[in-house]
Amino acid sequence: MKDDEVGQRPEDEPGTGVVAAFGRQLKLLRVRAGLDRAEFGKRVGYAADSVASIEQGRRIPQPRLVERADEVLGAGGVLVAMKEVLARAQYPAFFRDMARLEAEAVQLSAYDTLLVNGLMQTEEYTRAVLAMRRPLLDEETIEQRVAARLARQDIFNRWPAPLLSFVMDESVVRRQIGGPAVLRGQLEQLLLIGQKRNVELQVMPMDRDDNAGVDGPFTVIVRKGGDQFVYTEVQGQSHLQTDRDGTQLAAARYGIIRSQALTPRETLGFLEKLLGEL
C-alpha cells in the first residue's frame, strides 16, 4: 500500500460523497421503475423508512441490498459497481486502510490488551462494546458497525487460508463486557475459533513477571509478496507503520510475546475452565 493510499477519506462518510451519490442514483432508478419506497422496500427486504435513509445518504447500504436493488431495478450493474467503495464506507474513516489490509492478508498477528479482537467478537459482544462509546453512537450507526465487524470475519473462511495468531491479556477474557451471558457466548466463540487449523490463540496470564507487550496492543499484517505493516489504534486514532525496520521489530516483539504466553493448547484449557466458572 502506497503512502498516498493511506489516510482518512471524509468523502465516504454517510451524507457525503459516494454514499450520497448512491442514494441519488437509487432514487432515480426506483422512480424510473415506477416503484414507491414501500413497494421497492418489500421487494428488497427493507422497510420504507430504511429505503428513505439510504436514498438521502444517511445510511450506508449493505452489499446484499446493493445486489438485490440492481436486480430489481434492472440497473445492469450500475449499482453493483459501487458496492466495493460502499463496503469500505461502513467502517470509521480511521479504520478503512486496516480493513483493506485484513482482506488481503496472508498472515495476521494481533496482540490485544483491553477487548477481544474484532475479528473474533460475537454480535452481542460487539454491540455491547459500541454501546459503551462516548460520545454515544446512534442506533443506526451501531447496527451498521456491527454488520461491518461481522463481515470482516469472512477472513476465517477464505482460501487459501491466511495464518492467524492472536494473543490476549488474561484481563480481556475476564472482563464482563455486556454482562456474564455475553461473556459466556464470547468465550464459547473463542473456543471454536481456537480449534481452527489456521488459528493460534493464546492468553497472556496476569501473573507473568515478564511481558514484552507493555507498550500496548498492535497488529502485524503480511500481504502476498511479503509486504508487512503494523497497525495501532488508540482513542479513535490509528497509525499504519510501513517502514521495514519498524515492522520487523514489531514482528520480533510479537514473537517474544507469544513465547511468554500460554501455549494454544494451554489456552483452550484455560478458556474452558473460565467458562465453567461463569
PDB file of N, CA and C in Angstrom, residues 17-107:
ATOM      1  N   GLY A  17     -20.264  12.397  -0.511  1.00  0.00           N
ATOM      2  CA  GLY A  17     -19.527  11.606  -1.476  1.00  0.00           C
ATOM      3  C   GLY A  17     -20.284  10.448  -2.080  1.00  0.00           C
ATOM      4  N   VAL A  18     -19.631   9.280  -2.076  1.00  0.00           N
ATOM      5  CA  VAL A  18     -20.187   8.115  -2.749  1.00  0.00           C
ATOM      6  C   VAL A  18     -21.478   7.644  -2.111  1.00  0.00           C
ATOM      7  N   VAL A  19     -21.633   7.804  -0.793  1.00  0.00           N
ATOM      8  CA  VAL A  19     -22.856   7.370  -0.113  1.00  0.00           C
ATOM      9  C   VAL A  19     -24.049   8.183  -0.605  1.00  0.00           C
ATOM     10  N   ALA A  20     -23.895   9.492  -0.667  1.00  0.00           N
ATOM     11  CA  ALA A  20     -24.965  10.352  -1.164  1.00  0.00           C
ATOM     12  C   ALA A  20     -25.216  10.105  -2.648  1.00  0.00           C
ATOM     13  N   ALA A  21     -24.154   9.890  -3.420  1.00  0.00           N
ATOM     14  CA  ALA A  21     -24.295   9.638  -4.858  1.00  0.00           C
ATOM     15  C   ALA A  21     -25.069   8.349  -5.112  1.00  0.00           C
ATOM     16  N   PHE A  22     -24.775   7.319  -4.313  1.00  0.00           N
ATOM     17  CA  PHE A  22     -25.513   6.068  -4.455  1.00  0.00           C
ATOM     18  C   PHE A  22     -26.986   6.286  -4.142  1.00  0.00           C
ATOM     19  N   GLY A  23     -27.275   7.043  -3.093  1.00  0.00           N
ATOM     20  CA  GLY A  23     -28.660   7.312  -2.723  1.00  0.00           C
ATOM     21  C   GLY A  23     -29.419   8.010  -3.834  1.00  0.00           C
ATOM     22  N   ARG A  24     -28.779   9.001  -4.451  1.00  0.00           N
ATOM     23  CA  ARG A  24     -29.439   9.724  -5.547  1.00  0.00           C
ATOM     24  C   ARG A  24     -29.686   8.806  -6.731  1.00  0.00           C
ATOM     25  N   GLN A  25     -28.703   7.970  -7.055  1.00  0.00           N
ATOM     26  CA  GLN A  25     -28.841   7.050  -8.177  1.00  0.00           C
ATOM     27  C   GLN A  25     -29.941   6.024  -7.909  1.00  0.00           C
ATOM     28  N   LEU A  26     -29.992   5.526  -6.672  1.00  0.00           N
ATOM     29  CA  LEU A  26     -31.016   4.553  -6.310  1.00  0.00           C
ATOM     30  C   LEU A  26     -32.407   5.160  -6.459  1.00  0.00           C
ATOM     31  N   LYS A  27     -32.590   6.378  -5.966  1.00  0.00           N
ATOM     32  CA  LYS A  27     -33.888   7.031  -6.069  1.00  0.00           C
ATOM     33  C   LYS A  27     -34.285   7.249  -7.527  1.00  0.00           C
ATOM     34  N   LEU A  28     -33.350   7.676  -8.337  1.00  0.00           N
ATOM     35  CA  LEU A  28     -33.616   7.913  -9.760  1.00  0.00           C
ATOM     36  C   LEU A  28     -34.091   6.633 -10.444  1.00  0.00           C
ATOM     37  N   LEU A  29     -33.398   5.531 -10.173  1.00  0.00           N
ATOM     38  CA  LEU A  29     -33.765   4.259 -10.791  1.00  0.00           C
ATOM     39  C   LEU A  29     -35.095   3.736 -10.251  1.00  0.00           C
ATOM     40  N   ARG A  30     -35.321   3.935  -8.956  1.00  0.00           N
ATOM     41  CA  ARG A  30     -36.593   3.479  -8.366  1.00  0.00           C
ATOM     42  C   ARG A  30     -37.778   4.226  -8.967  1.00  0.00           C
ATOM     43  N   VAL A  31     -37.678   5.556  -9.070  1.00  0.00           N
ATOM     44  CA  VAL A  31     -38.748   6.369  -9.641  1.00  0.00           C
ATOM     45  C   VAL A  31     -38.968   5.998 -11.102  1.00  0.00           C
ATOM     46  N   ARG A  32     -37.873   5.801 -11.829  1.00  0.00           N
ATOM     47  CA  ARG A  32     -37.983   5.421 -13.244  1.00  0.00           C
ATOM     48  C   ARG A  32     -38.703   4.094 -13.413  1.00  0.00           C
ATOM     49  N   ALA A  33     -38.505   3.191 -12.412  1.00  0.00           N
ATOM     50  CA  ALA A  33     -39.157   1.879 -12.473  1.00  0.00           C
ATOM     51  C   ALA A  33     -40.612   1.942 -12.010  1.00  0.00           C
ATOM     52  N   GLY A  34     -41.064   3.117 -11.552  1.00  0.00           N
ATOM     53  CA  GLY A  34     -42.447   3.278 -11.137  1.00  0.00           C
ATOM     54  C   GLY A  34     -42.768   2.649  -9.800  1.00  0.00           C
ATOM     55  N   LEU A  35     -41.776   2.553  -8.906  1.00  0.00           N
ATOM     56  CA  LEU A  35     -41.987   1.938  -7.600  1.00  0.00           C
ATOM     57  C   LEU A  35     -41.920   2.992  -6.502  1.00  0.00           C
ATOM     58  N   ASP A  36     -42.889   2.941  -5.586  1.00  0.00           N
ATOM     59  CA  ASP A  36     -42.759   3.808  -4.418  1.00  0.00           C
ATOM     60  C   ASP A  36     -41.837   3.108  -3.420  1.00  0.00           C
ATOM     61  N   ARG A  37     -41.476   3.808  -2.358  1.00  0.00           N
ATOM     62  CA  ARG A  37     -40.498   3.263  -1.413  1.00  0.00           C
ATOM     63  C   ARG A  37     -41.006   1.992  -0.732  1.00  0.00           C
ATOM     64  N   ALA A  38     -42.293   1.964  -0.421  1.00  0.00           N
ATOM     65  CA  ALA A  38     -42.855   0.791   0.254  1.00  0.00           C
ATOM     66  C   ALA A  38     -42.776  -0.451  -0.625  1.00  0.00           C
ATOM     67  N   GLU A  39     -43.154  -0.315  -1.902  1.00  0.00           N
ATOM     68  CA  GLU A  39     -43.131  -1.460  -2.805  1.00  0.00           C
ATOM     69  C   GLU A  39     -41.696  -1.909  -3.091  1.00  0.00           C
ATOM     70  N   PHE A  40     -40.820  -0.932  -3.319  1.00  0.00           N
ATOM     71  CA  PHE A  40     -39.419  -1.286  -3.558  1.00  0.00           C
ATOM     72  C   PHE A  40     -38.830  -1.959  -2.328  1.00  0.00           C
ATOM     73  N   GLY A  41     -39.114  -1.399  -1.148  1.00  0.00           N
ATOM     74  CA  GLY A  41     -38.606  -1.984   0.087  1.00  0.00           C
ATOM     75  C   GLY A  41     -39.078  -3.406   0.276  1.00  0.00           C
ATOM     76  N   LYS A  42     -40.328  -3.670  -0.076  1.00  0.00           N
ATOM     77  CA  LYS A  42     -40.881  -5.023   0.038  1.00  0.00           C
ATOM     78  C   LYS A  42     -40.105  -5.997  -0.839  1.00  0.00           C
ATOM     79  N   ARG A  43     -39.728  -5.544  -2.028  1.00  0.00           N
ATOM     80  CA  ARG A  43     -39.026  -6.414  -2.983  1.00  0.00           C
ATOM     81  C   ARG A  43     -37.575  -6.697  -2.572  1.00  0.00           C
ATOM     82  N   VAL A  44     -36.971  -5.753  -1.852  1.00  0.00           N
ATOM     83  CA  VAL A  44     -35.564  -5.959  -1.465  1.00  0.00           C
ATOM     84  C   VAL A  44     -35.410  -6.336   0.002  1.00  0.00           C
ATOM     85  N   GLY A  45     -36.534  -6.395   0.728  1.00  0.00           N
ATOM     86  CA  GLY A  45     -36.483  -6.813   2.128  1.00  0.00           C
ATOM     87  C   GLY A  45     -36.140  -5.717   3.111  1.00  0.00           C
ATOM     88  N   TYR A  46     -36.477  -4.460   2.770  1.00  0.00           N
ATOM     89  CA  TYR A  46     -36.198  -3.334   3.650  1.00  0.00           C
ATOM     90  C   TYR A  46     -37.480  -2.542   3.883  1.00  0.00           C
ATOM     91  N   ALA A  47     -37.594  -1.902   5.050  1.00  0.00           N
ATOM     92  CA  ALA A  47     -38.735  -1.035   5.335  1.00  0.00           C
ATOM     93  C   ALA A  47     -38.611   0.254   4.532  1.00  0.00           C
ATOM     94  N   ALA A  48     -39.741   0.901   4.297  1.00  0.00           N
ATOM     95  CA  ALA A  48     -39.751   2.128   3.502  1.00  0.00           C
ATOM     96  C   ALA A  48     -38.887   3.219   4.130  1.00  0.00           C
ATOM     97  N   ASP A  49     -38.901   3.318   5.465  1.00  0.00           N
ATOM     98  CA  ASP A  49     -38.091   4.363   6.100  1.00  0.00           C
ATOM     99  C   ASP A  49     -36.598   4.082   5.948  1.00  0.00           C
ATOM    100  N   SER A  50     -36.226   2.793   5.885  1.00  0.00           N
ATOM    101  CA  SER A  50     -34.822   2.444   5.656  1.00  0.00           C
ATOM    102  C   SER A  50     -34.405   2.814   4.234  1.00  0.00           C
ATOM    103  N   VAL A  51     -35.307   2.580   3.281  1.00  0.00           N
ATOM    104  CA  VAL A  51     -35.040   2.973   1.895  1.00  0.00           C
ATOM    105  C   VAL A  51     -34.844   4.482   1.821  1.00  0.00           C
ATOM    106  N   ALA A  52     -35.684   5.222   2.546  1.00  0.00           N
ATOM    107  CA  ALA A  52     -35.558   6.685   2.560  1.00  0.00           C
ATOM    108  C   ALA A  52     -34.200   7.108   3.111  1.00  0.00           C
ATOM    109  N   SER A  53     -33.757   6.461   4.186  1.00  0.00           N
ATOM    110  CA  SER A  53     -32.457   6.797   4.785  1.00  0.00           C
ATOM    111  C   SER A  53     -31.324   6.572   3.799  1.00  0.00           C
ATOM    112  N   ILE A  54     -31.418   5.481   3.030  1.00  0.00           N
ATOM    113  CA  ILE A  54     -30.377   5.174   2.043  1.00  0.00           C
ATOM    114  C   ILE A  54     -30.398   6.201   0.915  1.00  0.00           C
ATOM    115  N   GLU A  55     -31.601   6.511   0.420  1.00  0.00           N
ATOM    116  CA  GLU A  55     -31.708   7.456  -0.692  1.00  0.00           C
ATOM    117  C   GLU A  55     -31.253   8.858  -0.282  1.00  0.00           C
ATOM    118  N   GLN A  56     -31.407   9.184   0.965  1.00  0.00           N
ATOM    119  CA  GLN A  56     -30.998  10.502   1.455  1.00  0.00           C
ATOM    120  C   GLN A  56     -29.541  10.535   1.894  1.00  0.00           C
ATOM    121  N   GLY A  57     -28.842   9.413   1.729  1.00  0.00           N
ATOM    122  CA  GLY A  57     -27.423   9.362   2.058  1.00  0.00           C
ATOM    123  C   GLY A  57     -27.138   9.310   3.537  1.00  0.00           C
ATOM    124  N   ARG A  58     -28.149   8.948   4.342  1.00  0.00           N
ATOM    125  CA  ARG A  58     -27.962   8.887   5.792  1.00  0.00           C
ATOM    126  C   ARG A  58     -27.608   7.485   6.276  1.00  0.00           C
ATOM    127  N   ARG A  59     -27.730   6.505   5.404  1.00  0.00           N
ATOM    128  CA  ARG A  59     -27.449   5.118   5.777  1.00  0.00           C
ATOM    129  C   ARG A  59     -26.664   4.440   4.667  1.00  0.00           C
ATOM    130  N   ILE A  60     -25.633   3.711   5.043  1.00  0.00           N
ATOM    131  CA  ILE A  60     -24.803   3.002   4.059  1.00  0.00           C
ATOM    132  C   ILE A  60     -25.422   1.632   3.794  1.00  0.00           C
ATOM    133  N   PRO A  61     -25.767   1.319   2.561  1.00  0.00           N
ATOM    134  CA  PRO A  61     -26.416   0.042   2.259  1.00  0.00           C
ATOM    135  C   PRO A  61     -25.460  -1.136   2.369  1.00  0.00           C
ATOM    136  N   GLN A  62     -25.993  -2.278   2.798  1.00  0.00           N
ATOM    137  CA  GLN A  62     -25.213  -3.500   2.855  1.00  0.00           C
ATOM    138  C   GLN A  62     -25.047  -4.073   1.447  1.00  0.00           C
ATOM    139  N   PRO A  63     -23.967  -4.820   1.212  1.00  0.00           N
ATOM    140  CA  PRO A  63     -23.718  -5.382  -0.132  1.00  0.00           C
ATOM    141  C   PRO A  63     -24.894  -6.172  -0.693  1.00  0.00           C
ATOM    142  N   ARG A  64     -25.581  -6.949   0.155  1.00  0.00           N
ATOM    143  CA  ARG A  64     -26.707  -7.748  -0.350  1.00  0.00           C
ATOM    144  C   ARG A  64     -27.846  -6.863  -0.855  1.00  0.00           C
ATOM    145  N   LEU A  65     -28.044  -5.685  -0.221  1.00  0.00           N
ATOM    146  CA  LEU A  65     -29.070  -4.770  -0.708  1.00  0.00           C
ATOM    147  C   LEU A  65     -28.672  -4.183  -2.057  1.00  0.00           C
ATOM    148  N   VAL A  66     -27.401  -3.822  -2.196  1.00  0.00           N
ATOM    149  CA  VAL A  66     -26.924  -3.258  -3.459  1.00  0.00           C
ATOM    150  C   VAL A  66     -27.175  -4.246  -4.595  1.00  0.00           C
ATOM    151  N   GLU A  67     -26.836  -5.505  -4.371  1.00  0.00           N
ATOM    152  CA  GLU A  67     -27.022  -6.524  -5.401  1.00  0.00           C
ATOM    153  C   GLU A  67     -28.497  -6.717  -5.733  1.00  0.00           C
ATOM    154  N   ARG A  68     -29.341  -6.796  -4.687  1.00  0.00           N
ATOM    155  CA  ARG A  68     -30.769  -7.007  -4.907  1.00  0.00           C
ATOM    156  C   ARG A  68     -31.407  -5.811  -5.596  1.00  0.00           C
ATOM    157  N   ALA A  69     -31.012  -4.593  -5.195  1.00  0.00           N
ATOM    158  CA  ALA A  69     -31.556  -3.388  -5.809  1.00  0.00           C
ATOM    159  C   ALA A  69     -31.188  -3.317  -7.285  1.00  0.00           C
ATOM    160  N   ASP A  70     -29.979  -3.668  -7.610  1.00  0.00           N
ATOM    161  CA  ASP A  70     -29.536  -3.658  -9.000  1.00  0.00           C
ATOM    162  C   ASP A  70     -30.401  -4.611  -9.835  1.00  0.00           C
ATOM    163  N   GLU A  71     -30.695  -5.757  -9.243  1.00  0.00           N
ATOM    164  CA  GLU A  71     -31.512  -6.761  -9.947  1.00  0.00           C
ATOM    165  C   GLU A  71     -32.959  -6.293 -10.099  1.00  0.00           C
ATOM    166  N   VAL A  72     -33.571  -5.828  -9.006  1.00  0.00           N
ATOM    167  CA  VAL A  72     -34.968  -5.410  -9.015  1.00  0.00           C
ATOM    168  C   VAL A  72     -35.197  -4.229  -9.951  1.00  0.00           C
ATOM    169  N   LEU A  73     -34.248  -3.299  -9.980  1.00  0.00           N
ATOM    170  CA  LEU A  73     -34.403  -2.089 -10.781  1.00  0.00           C
ATOM    171  C   LEU A  73     -33.845  -2.221 -12.190  1.00  0.00           C
ATOM    172  N   GLY A  74     -33.293  -3.398 -12.523  1.00  0.00           N
ATOM    173  CA  GLY A  74     -32.730  -3.604 -13.854  1.00  0.00           C
ATOM    174  C   GLY A  74     -31.623  -2.623 -14.166  1.00  0.00           C
ATOM    175  N   ALA A  75     -30.751  -2.389 -13.170  1.00  0.00           N
ATOM    176  CA  ALA A  75     -29.707  -1.372 -13.317  1.00  0.00           C
ATOM    177  C   ALA A  75     -28.527  -1.830 -14.166  1.00  0.00           C
ATOM    178  N   GLY A  76     -28.479  -3.108 -14.489  1.00  0.00           N
ATOM    179  CA  GLY A  76     -27.411  -3.598 -15.361  1.00  0.00           C
ATOM    180  C   GLY A  76     -26.013  -3.464 -14.796  1.00  0.00           C
ATOM    181  N   GLY A  77     -25.900  -3.526 -13.469  1.00  0.00           N
ATOM    182  CA  GLY A  77     -24.578  -3.467 -12.849  1.00  0.00           C
ATOM    183  C   GLY A  77     -24.147  -2.087 -12.403  1.00  0.00           C
ATOM    184  N   VAL A  78     -24.956  -1.064 -12.690  1.00  0.00           N
ATOM    185  CA  VAL A  78     -24.593   0.308 -12.310  1.00  0.00           C
ATOM    186  C   VAL A  78     -24.460   0.434 -10.791  1.00  0.00           C
ATOM    187  N   LEU A  79     -25.401  -0.149 -10.054  1.00  0.00           N
ATOM    188  CA  LEU A  79     -25.351  -0.067  -8.592  1.00  0.00           C
ATOM    189  C   LEU A  79     -24.297  -1.003  -8.019  1.00  0.00           C
ATOM    190  N   VAL A  80     -24.194  -2.199  -8.580  1.00  0.00           N
ATOM    191  CA  VAL A  80     -23.206  -3.170  -8.099  1.00  0.00           C
ATOM    192  C   VAL A  80     -21.788  -2.629  -8.239  1.00  0.00           C
ATOM    193  N   ALA A  81     -21.562  -1.801  -9.261  1.00  0.00           N
ATOM    194  CA  ALA A  81     -20.226  -1.239  -9.473  1.00  0.00           C
ATOM    195  C   ALA A  81     -19.775  -0.378  -8.304  1.00  0.00           C
ATOM    196  N   MET A  82     -20.721   0.087  -7.478  1.00  0.00           N
ATOM    197  CA  MET A  82     -20.383   0.933  -6.336  1.00  0.00           C
ATOM    198  C   MET A  82     -20.261   0.129  -5.046  1.00  0.00           C
ATOM    199  N   LYS A  83     -20.453  -1.179  -5.127  1.00  0.00           N
ATOM    200  CA  LYS A  83     -20.527  -1.997  -3.919  1.00  0.00           C
ATOM    201  C   LYS A  83     -19.242  -1.973  -3.107  1.00  0.00           C
ATOM    202  N   GLU A  84     -18.097  -2.072  -3.749  1.00  0.00           N
ATOM    203  CA  GLU A  84     -16.828  -2.143  -3.016  1.00  0.00           C
ATOM    204  C   GLU A  84     -16.544  -0.870  -2.237  1.00  0.00           C
ATOM    205  N   VAL A  85     -16.738   0.278  -2.878  1.00  0.00           N
ATOM    206  CA  VAL A  85     -16.442   1.536  -2.184  1.00  0.00           C
ATOM    207  C   VAL A  85     -17.476   1.799  -1.090  1.00  0.00           C
ATOM    208  N   LEU A  86     -18.709   1.347  -1.290  1.00  0.00           N
ATOM    209  CA  LEU A  86     -19.723   1.474  -0.248  1.00  0.00           C
ATOM    210  C   LEU A  86     -19.382   0.587   0.944  1.00  0.00           C
ATOM    211  N   ALA A  87     -18.878  -0.610   0.662  1.00  0.00           N
ATOM    212  CA  ALA A  87     -18.492  -1.520   1.744  1.00  0.00           C
ATOM    213  C   ALA A  87     -17.392  -0.899   2.596  1.00  0.00           C
ATOM    214  N   ARG A  88     -16.444  -0.221   1.957  1.00  0.00           N
ATOM    215  CA  ARG A  88     -15.372   0.437   2.701  1.00  0.00           C
ATOM    216  C   ARG A  88     -15.919   1.556   3.587  1.00  0.00           C
ATOM    217  N   ALA A  89     -16.984   2.202   3.106  1.00  0.00           N
ATOM    218  CA  ALA A  89     -17.561   3.316   3.851  1.00  0.00           C
ATOM    219  C   ALA A  89     -18.281   2.860   5.110  1.00  0.00           C
ATOM    220  N   GLN A  90     -18.486   1.535   5.276  1.00  0.00           N
ATOM    221  CA  GLN A  90     -19.103   1.025   6.507  1.00  0.00           C
ATOM    222  C   GLN A  90     -18.238   1.284   7.727  1.00  0.00           C
ATOM    223  N   TYR A  91     -16.934   1.379   7.502  1.00  0.00           N
ATOM    224  CA  TYR A  91     -16.015   1.481   8.627  1.00  0.00           C
ATOM    225  C   TYR A  91     -15.716   2.935   8.972  1.00  0.00           C
ATOM    226  N   PRO A  92     -15.383   3.209  10.246  1.00  0.00           N
ATOM    227  CA  PRO A  92     -14.918   4.552  10.591  1.00  0.00           C
ATOM    228  C   PRO A  92     -13.720   4.904   9.711  1.00  0.00           C
ATOM    229  N   ALA A  93     -13.584   6.174   9.378  1.00  0.00           N
ATOM    230  CA  ALA A  93     -12.528   6.583   8.448  1.00  0.00           C
ATOM    231  C   ALA A  93     -11.152   6.106   8.879  1.00  0.00           C
ATOM    232  N   PHE A  94     -10.876   6.111  10.207  1.00  0.00           N
ATOM    233  CA  PHE A  94      -9.542   5.755  10.671  1.00  0.00           C
ATOM    234  C   PHE A  94      -9.230   4.271  10.484  1.00  0.00           C
ATOM    235  N   PHE A  95     -10.258   3.440  10.238  1.00  0.00           N
ATOM    236  CA  PHE A  95     -10.034   2.001  10.158  1.00  0.00           C
ATOM    237  C   PHE A  95     -10.033   1.458   8.728  1.00  0.00           C
ATOM    238  N   ARG A  96     -10.356   2.255   7.747  1.00  0.00           N
ATOM    239  CA  ARG A  96     -10.583   1.730   6.400  1.00  0.00           C
ATOM    240  C   ARG A  96      -9.350   1.108   5.760  1.00  0.00           C
ATOM    241  N   ASP A  97      -8.195   1.689   5.984  1.00  0.00           N
ATOM    242  CA  ASP A  97      -6.976   1.098   5.415  1.00  0.00           C
ATOM    243  C   ASP A  97      -6.698  -0.260   6.043  1.00  0.00           C
ATOM    244  N   MET A  98      -6.941  -0.389   7.347  1.00  0.00           N
ATOM    245  CA  MET A  98      -6.738  -1.659   8.026  1.00  0.00           C
ATOM    246  C   MET A  98      -7.716  -2.709   7.504  1.00  0.00           C
ATOM    247  N   ALA A  99      -8.948  -2.311   7.256  1.00  0.00           N
ATOM    248  CA  ALA A  99      -9.943  -3.251   6.722  1.00  0.00           C
ATOM    249  C   ALA A  99      -9.492  -3.795   5.374  1.00  0.00           C
ATOM    250  N   ARG A 100      -8.912  -2.936   4.550  1.00  0.00           N
ATOM    251  CA  ARG A 100      -8.405  -3.387   3.250  1.00  0.00           C
ATOM    252  C   ARG A 100      -7.246  -4.365   3.408  1.00  0.00           C
ATOM    253  N   LEU A 101      -6.362  -4.060   4.346  1.00  0.00           N
ATOM    254  CA  LEU A 101      -5.226  -4.942   4.578  1.00  0.00           C
ATOM    255  C   LEU A 101      -5.669  -6.304   5.103  1.00  0.00           C
ATOM    256  N   GLU A 102      -6.640  -6.321   6.005  1.00  0.00           N
ATOM    257  CA  GLU A 102      -7.161  -7.588   6.512  1.00  0.00           C
ATOM    258  C   GLU A 102      -7.666  -8.462   5.375  1.00  0.00           C
ATOM    259  N   ALA A 103      -8.341  -7.835   4.426  1.00  0.00           N
ATOM    260  CA  ALA A 103      -8.919  -8.584   3.315  1.00  0.00           C
ATOM    261  C   ALA A 103      -7.850  -9.169   2.394  1.00  0.00           C
ATOM    262  N   GLU A 104      -6.625  -8.617   2.468  1.00  0.00           N
ATOM    263  CA  GLU A 104      -5.543  -9.070   1.590  1.00  0.00           C
ATOM    264  C   GLU A 104      -4.476  -9.873   2.331  1.00  0.00           C
ATOM    265  N   ALA A 105      -4.623 -10.006   3.655  1.00  0.00           N
ATOM    266  CA  ALA A 105      -3.568 -10.596   4.480  1.00  0.00           C
ATOM    267  C   ALA A 105      -3.373 -12.086   4.205  1.00  0.00           C
ATOM    268  N   VAL A 106      -2.109 -12.486   4.154  1.00  0.00           N
ATOM    269  CA  VAL A 106      -1.782 -13.913   4.136  1.00  0.00           C
ATOM    270  C   VAL A 106      -1.343 -14.346   5.532  1.00  0.00           C
ATOM    271  N   GLN A 107      -1.018 -13.357   6.370  1.00  0.00           N
ATOM    272  CA  GLN A 107      -0.648 -13.621   7.759  1.00  0.00           C
ATOM    273  C   GLN A 107      -1.042 -12.414   8.601  1.00  0.00           C
TER     274      GLN A 107
END
